[in-house]
Amino acid sequence: MINYIKRVILAILGRPVAKFSMEKNYVIYTGNYKRFQNKIAVVTGASGAIGSAIAWRLGVEGAFVYLASRNEKKLYSLAEEMKKSGIECTPLITDVTNEKSIENAANKIIKDRGTVDILINCAGGSTRDKCTNFVDQSIEMINEMLEVNLRGSMLCTRTFGRIMINNNAGKIVNISSIIGEHGKPKFSDYAAAKAGIIGFTKSIAQELGAYGINVNSVSPGFIQRGTFNDRQLPYLLNSNFLKKVGCAEDVASAVAFLVSDEANFITGHNLCVDGGRSLGLHGD
């Protein structure tokens, strides 16, 4: 605590500050039991921070992971790194806003593996530095938020859901956001898309439940990516009630639970992974 206070004081005084990184050794203890052995998983948005963490988690626990993303460079780099660690995976250049691209990905998976057991709809993103009051937002950015975040998840669920129906089994997790539940100024387009994911999850869970398919969503809070410094540290620690810095692995752990047999009787649920931030959007 004393060292933390010193760092904050130095930051306030404008002196050089230490940099911190969210990059760390991701240790998963599985023993001899791998929950997803012989399972075929598809992770969209796999080249992103959260998507890659989910892919790693499922792969380490035995799943064969199809890595789907538009970012070819990051995707192939991730696949190479995972394979070096003994994880079975295949990169698939996939645009979730394009129905043909999704169909092509599904056809390849069926040809190679014959089925899909797990679908993680993680492709998406916020407006970030282009966020603004909704009345000033461009139509192009509004369309992009809805296309990538909401429509992409719907199209992938439509395609891979058909495969799961034929198997009378499957697990689907859609990545939403606590902003989808509570909203946030200047993120109205993103909030609308993520709120839509929660509503879609609840509805499709009712439709697919008769086929033994579980559909849930996960809503992350503020998840730090990359590096941060002492000036940012107070904000990060005050962004939730646990006074912790959330990371992608926290989201991956929640997803892994929801697609495991331990969650067989859970469907239509939205799990918040936010350190309690959504109890009042703490820190906003």
C-alpha positions as a printed NumPy array, in Angstrom:
array([[  0.   ,   0.   ,   0.   ],
       [  2.853,   2.395,   0.855],
       [  4.524,   1.79 ,  -2.503],
       [  1.203,   2.29 ,  -4.268],
       [  0.661,   5.638,  -2.493],
       [  4.166,   6.733,  -3.448],
       [  3.485,   5.926,  -7.095],
       [  0.242,   7.89 ,  -7.043],
       [  1.956,  10.9  ,  -5.454],
       [  4.692,  10.82 ,  -8.082],
       [  2.053,  10.676, -10.781],
       [  0.261,  13.705,  -9.338],
       [  3.532,  15.638,  -9.163],
       [  4.167,  14.863, -12.79 ],
       [  7.382,  12.967, -12.148],
       [  8.378,   9.918, -14.213],
       [  5.975,   7.088, -13.59 ],
       [  6.372,   3.353, -13.695],
       [  4.673,   1.417, -16.447],
       [  2.729,  -1.744, -15.802],
       [  1.649,  -4.405, -18.24 ],
       [ -1.286,  -6.802, -18.268],
       [  0.963,  -9.287, -20.043],
       [  1.711, -12.126, -17.655],
       [  2.14 , -15.855, -17.49 ],
       [ -1.311, -17.357, -17.819],
       [ -1.225, -20.435, -15.583],
       [ -4.064, -22.943, -15.857],
       [ -4.157, -25.918, -13.506],
       [ -5.971, -28.798, -15.149],
       [ -4.272, -31.914, -13.792],
       [ -5.117, -34.968, -15.854],
       [ -8.708, -33.846, -16.391],
       [ -9.355, -31.765, -19.496],
       [-12.947, -30.565, -19.585],
       [-13.031, -30.015, -23.343],
       [-11.2  , -33.078, -24.595],
       [-12.5  , -34.098, -28.059],
       [-14.623, -30.928, -28.287],
       [-14.57 , -28.698, -31.375],
       [-14.7  , -25.   , -30.508],
       [-15.064, -21.895, -32.668],
       [-13.923, -18.546, -31.267],
       [-14.69 , -15.438, -33.325],
       [-12.652, -12.316, -32.678],
       [ -9.828, -14.664, -31.706],
       [ -7.117, -12.161, -32.608],
       [ -8.291,  -9.733, -29.912],
       [ -7.236,  -9.7  , -26.256],
       [-10.346, -11.371, -24.873],
       [-10.854, -13.69 , -27.838],
       [ -7.296, -14.987, -27.698],
       [ -7.514, -15.542, -23.931],
       [-10.676, -17.599, -24.455],
       [ -9.028, -19.582, -27.253],
       [ -6.026, -20.346, -25.061],
       [ -8.239, -21.439, -22.163],
       [-10.348, -23.818, -24.246],
       [ -7.291, -25.171, -26.05 ],
       [ -5.283, -25.827, -22.902],
       [ -8.242, -27.751, -21.525],
       [ -8.32 , -30.056, -24.529],
       [-10.528, -28.467, -27.2  ],
       [ -9.579, -28.29 , -30.865],
       [ -9.985, -24.555, -31.467],
       [-10.88 , -22.844, -34.722],
       [ -9.583, -19.285, -34.509],
       [-11.788, -16.924, -36.517],
       [-10.893, -13.315, -37.264],
       [-10.407, -10.78 , -40.044],
       [ -6.918,  -9.871, -38.82 ],
       [ -4.792, -12.351, -40.743],
       [ -1.428, -11.307, -39.283],
       [ -2.503, -11.546, -35.638],
       [ -4.528, -14.686, -36.283],
       [ -1.674, -16.689, -37.789],
       [  0.717, -15.45 , -35.121],
       [ -1.689, -16.637, -32.414],
       [ -2.159, -20.018, -34.08 ],
       [  1.602, -20.527, -34.345],
       [  2.116, -19.65 , -30.686],
       [ -0.667, -21.97 , -29.536],
       [  0.622, -24.853, -31.631],
       [  4.081, -24.434, -30.127],
       [  2.43 , -25.007, -26.744],
       [  0.87 , -28.232, -27.954],
       [ -2.628, -26.879, -28.556],
       [ -4.536, -28.112, -31.586],
       [ -5.979, -25.201, -33.544],
       [ -6.656, -23.872, -37.023],
       [ -6.834, -20.201, -38.084],
       [ -9.797, -19.205, -40.24 ],
       [ -9.932, -15.793, -41.91 ],
       [-13.571, -14.959, -41.238],
       [-15.67 , -11.81 , -41.525],
       [-18.638, -12.191, -39.171],
       [-20.53 ,  -9.451, -41.007],
       [-20.44 , -11.502, -44.205],
       [-22.811, -14.481, -44.455],
       [-20.764, -16.174, -47.181],
       [-17.586, -15.907, -45.125],
       [-19.299, -17.553, -42.153],
       [-20.738, -20.302, -44.339],
       [-17.311, -21.001, -45.818],
       [-15.811, -21.275, -42.336],
       [-18.569, -23.646, -41.208],
       [-18.191, -25.828, -44.305],
       [-14.452, -26.176, -43.736],
       [-14.96 , -27.149, -40.102],
       [-17.58 , -29.741, -41.001],
       [-15.33 , -31.129, -43.736],
       [-12.344, -31.331, -41.382],
       [-13.955, -32.262, -38.062],
       [-17.569, -33.161, -38.771],
       [-19.151, -31.031, -36.064],
       [-19.04 , -27.998, -33.776],
       [-19.58 , -28.346, -30.033],
       [-18.781, -24.846, -28.761],
       [-19.306, -21.399, -30.293],
       [-17.922, -18.233, -28.701],
       [-19.157, -15.049, -30.36 ],
       [-16.422, -12.631, -29.312],
       [-15.922, -10.566, -32.468],
       [-16.756,  -6.928, -31.848],
       [-15.462,  -3.729, -30.363],
       [-16.432,  -0.235, -29.245],
       [-16.038,   3.134, -30.942],
       [-13.107,   3.922, -28.581],
       [-11.457,   7.157, -29.759],
       [-14.376,   7.788, -32.144],
       [-16.966,   7.839, -29.385],
       [-19.175,  10.934, -29.278],
       [-22.689,  12.089, -28.49 ],
       [-25.072,   9.965, -30.518],
       [-26.582,  12.911, -32.421],
       [-23.08 ,  13.716, -33.709],
       [-22.046,  10.146, -34.497],
       [-21.564,   9.149, -38.138],
       [-23.951,   6.702, -39.769],
       [-20.934,   4.632, -40.821],
       [-19.803,   4.163, -37.208],
       [-23.338,   3.373, -36.018],
       [-23.678,   0.73 , -38.719],
       [-20.269,  -0.739, -37.875],
       [-21.143,  -1.096, -34.177],
       [-24.391,  -2.894, -34.977],
       [-22.888,  -5.022, -37.758],
       [-19.806,  -6.321, -35.95 ],
       [-21.159,  -6.643, -32.415],
       [-24.794,  -7.667, -32.853],
       [-25.443,  -8.853, -36.387],
       [-22.172, -10.809, -36.461],
       [-23.13 , -12.76 , -33.345],
       [-26.578, -13.423, -34.758],
       [-25.294, -14.674, -38.119],
       [-22.719, -16.983, -36.518],
       [-25.324, -18.374, -34.128],
       [-27.681, -18.952, -37.055],
       [-25.088, -20.918, -39.026],
       [-23.447, -22.913, -36.254],
       [-26.733, -23.315, -34.38 ],
       [-28.011, -25.446, -37.266],
       [-25.056, -27.781, -36.831],
       [-25.731, -28.063, -33.107],
       [-29.424, -28.749, -33.702],
       [-28.461, -31.754, -35.821],
       [-26.368, -33.006, -32.911],
       [-28.965, -32.206, -30.237],
       [-26.155, -30.654, -28.195],
       [-23.963, -27.577, -28.028],
       [-22.79 , -24.594, -26.009],
       [-22.921, -20.979, -27.207],
       [-21.585, -17.939, -25.364],
       [-22.046, -14.407, -26.664],
       [-19.777, -11.635, -25.385],
       [-21.763,  -8.561, -24.384],
       [-20.786,  -5.742, -21.985],
       [-22.07 ,  -4.18 , -18.79 ],
       [-22.547,  -1.053, -20.905],
       [-25.24 ,  -3.053, -22.685],
       [-27.079,  -3.328, -19.369],
       [-26.554,   0.164, -17.988],
       [-25.576,   2.358, -20.929],
       [-22.848,   4.984, -21.047],
       [-22.725,   8.519, -22.476],
       [-21.079,   8.736, -25.904],
       [-21.295,   4.951, -26.307],
       [-24.972,   4.746, -27.25 ],
       [-24.348,   2.829, -30.483],
       [-22.131,   0.312, -28.706],
       [-24.582,   0.057, -25.803],
       [-27.456,  -0.658, -28.187],
       [-25.515,  -3.448, -29.9  ],
       [-24.432,  -5.065, -26.634],
       [-27.915,  -4.767, -25.121],
       [-29.192,  -6.466, -28.246],
       [-26.818,  -9.359, -27.624],
       [-28.283,  -9.907, -24.153],
       [-31.834,  -9.898, -25.513],
       [-30.834, -12.148, -28.389],
       [-29.151, -14.562, -25.978],
       [-32.279, -14.898, -23.852],
       [-34.499, -15.42 , -26.874],
       [-32.309, -17.903, -28.716],
       [-31.773, -19.847, -25.49 ],
       [-35.516, -20.475, -25.444],
       [-35.526, -21.557, -29.081],
       [-32.551, -23.906, -28.846],
       [-33.182, -25.338, -25.407],
       [-35.339, -28.134, -26.806],
       [-32.288, -29.355, -28.741],
       [-30.062, -29.561, -25.685],
       [-28.169, -26.39 , -26.574],
       [-27.137, -23.957, -23.828],
       [-26.89 , -20.277, -24.792],
       [-25.504, -17.694, -22.376],
       [-23.73 , -14.359, -22.477],
       [-20.851, -12.801, -20.57 ],
       [-20.691,  -9.07 , -19.881],
       [-17.171,  -7.87 , -19.045],
       [-16.584,  -4.652, -17.163],
       [-13.467,  -2.563, -17.703],
       [-10.831,  -5.006, -18.961],
       [ -7.355,  -3.528, -19.206],
       [ -5.372,  -4.394, -22.315],
       [ -1.656,  -3.855, -22.771],
       [  0.242,  -1.398, -20.596],
       [ -0.804,   1.285, -18.135],
       [  1.009,   3.643, -15.771],
       [  0.674,   5.2  , -12.323],
       [ -1.517,   7.98 , -13.613],
       [ -4.023,   5.414, -14.886],
       [ -3.76 ,   3.091, -11.902],
       [ -6.129,   4.998,  -9.56 ],
       [ -8.836,   4.998, -12.226],
       [ -8.429,   1.297, -12.896],
       [ -8.573,   0.402,  -9.21 ],
       [-11.626,   2.615,  -8.717],
       [-13.497,   1.197, -11.703],
       [-14.909,  -1.633,  -9.574],
       [-15.751,  -2.477,  -5.992],
       [-13.026,  -5.118,  -5.652],
       [-10.29 ,  -2.534,  -6.281],
       [ -8.638,  -4.809,  -8.819],
       [ -7.527,  -4.514, -12.433],
       [ -9.637,  -6.832, -14.589],
       [ -7.891,  -8.791, -17.335],
       [ -8.878, -10.927, -20.305],
       [ -8.189, -14.144, -18.412],
       [-10.968, -13.269, -15.964],
       [-13.427, -13.282, -18.858],
       [-11.935, -16.484, -20.283],
       [-12.485, -18.285, -16.974],
       [-16.159, -17.315, -16.938],
       [-16.63 , -18.454, -20.537],
       [-14.896, -21.764, -19.848],
       [-17.287, -22.413, -16.977],
       [-20.374, -21.677, -19.069],
       [-19.36 , -24.071, -21.857],
       [-18.359, -26.833, -19.44 ],
       [-20.514, -29.665, -18.114],
       [-20.603, -27.848, -14.772],
       [-22.991, -25.353, -16.392],
       [-25.298, -27.885, -18.064],
       [-28.361, -26.505, -16.259],
       [-27.629, -22.837, -17.012],
       [-29.066, -21.16 , -20.1  ],
       [-30.304, -17.704, -21.038],
       [-28.101, -16.162, -18.351],
       [-25.951, -13.031, -18.601],
       [-22.886, -13.323, -16.372],
       [-21.211, -10.04 , -15.411],
       [-17.436, -10.194, -14.986],
       [-16.72 ,  -6.698, -13.749],
       [-15.592,  -6.674, -10.118],
       [-19.029,  -5.383,  -9.158],
       [-18.768,  -2.307, -11.384],
       [-22.283,  -2.805, -12.716],
       [-23.678,  -2.437,  -9.198],
       [-23.676,   1.238, -10.072],
       [-21.191,   1.604, -12.926],
       [-18.665,   2.328, -10.203],
       [-15.933,   4.685, -11.335],
       [-17.918,   6.394, -14.112]])
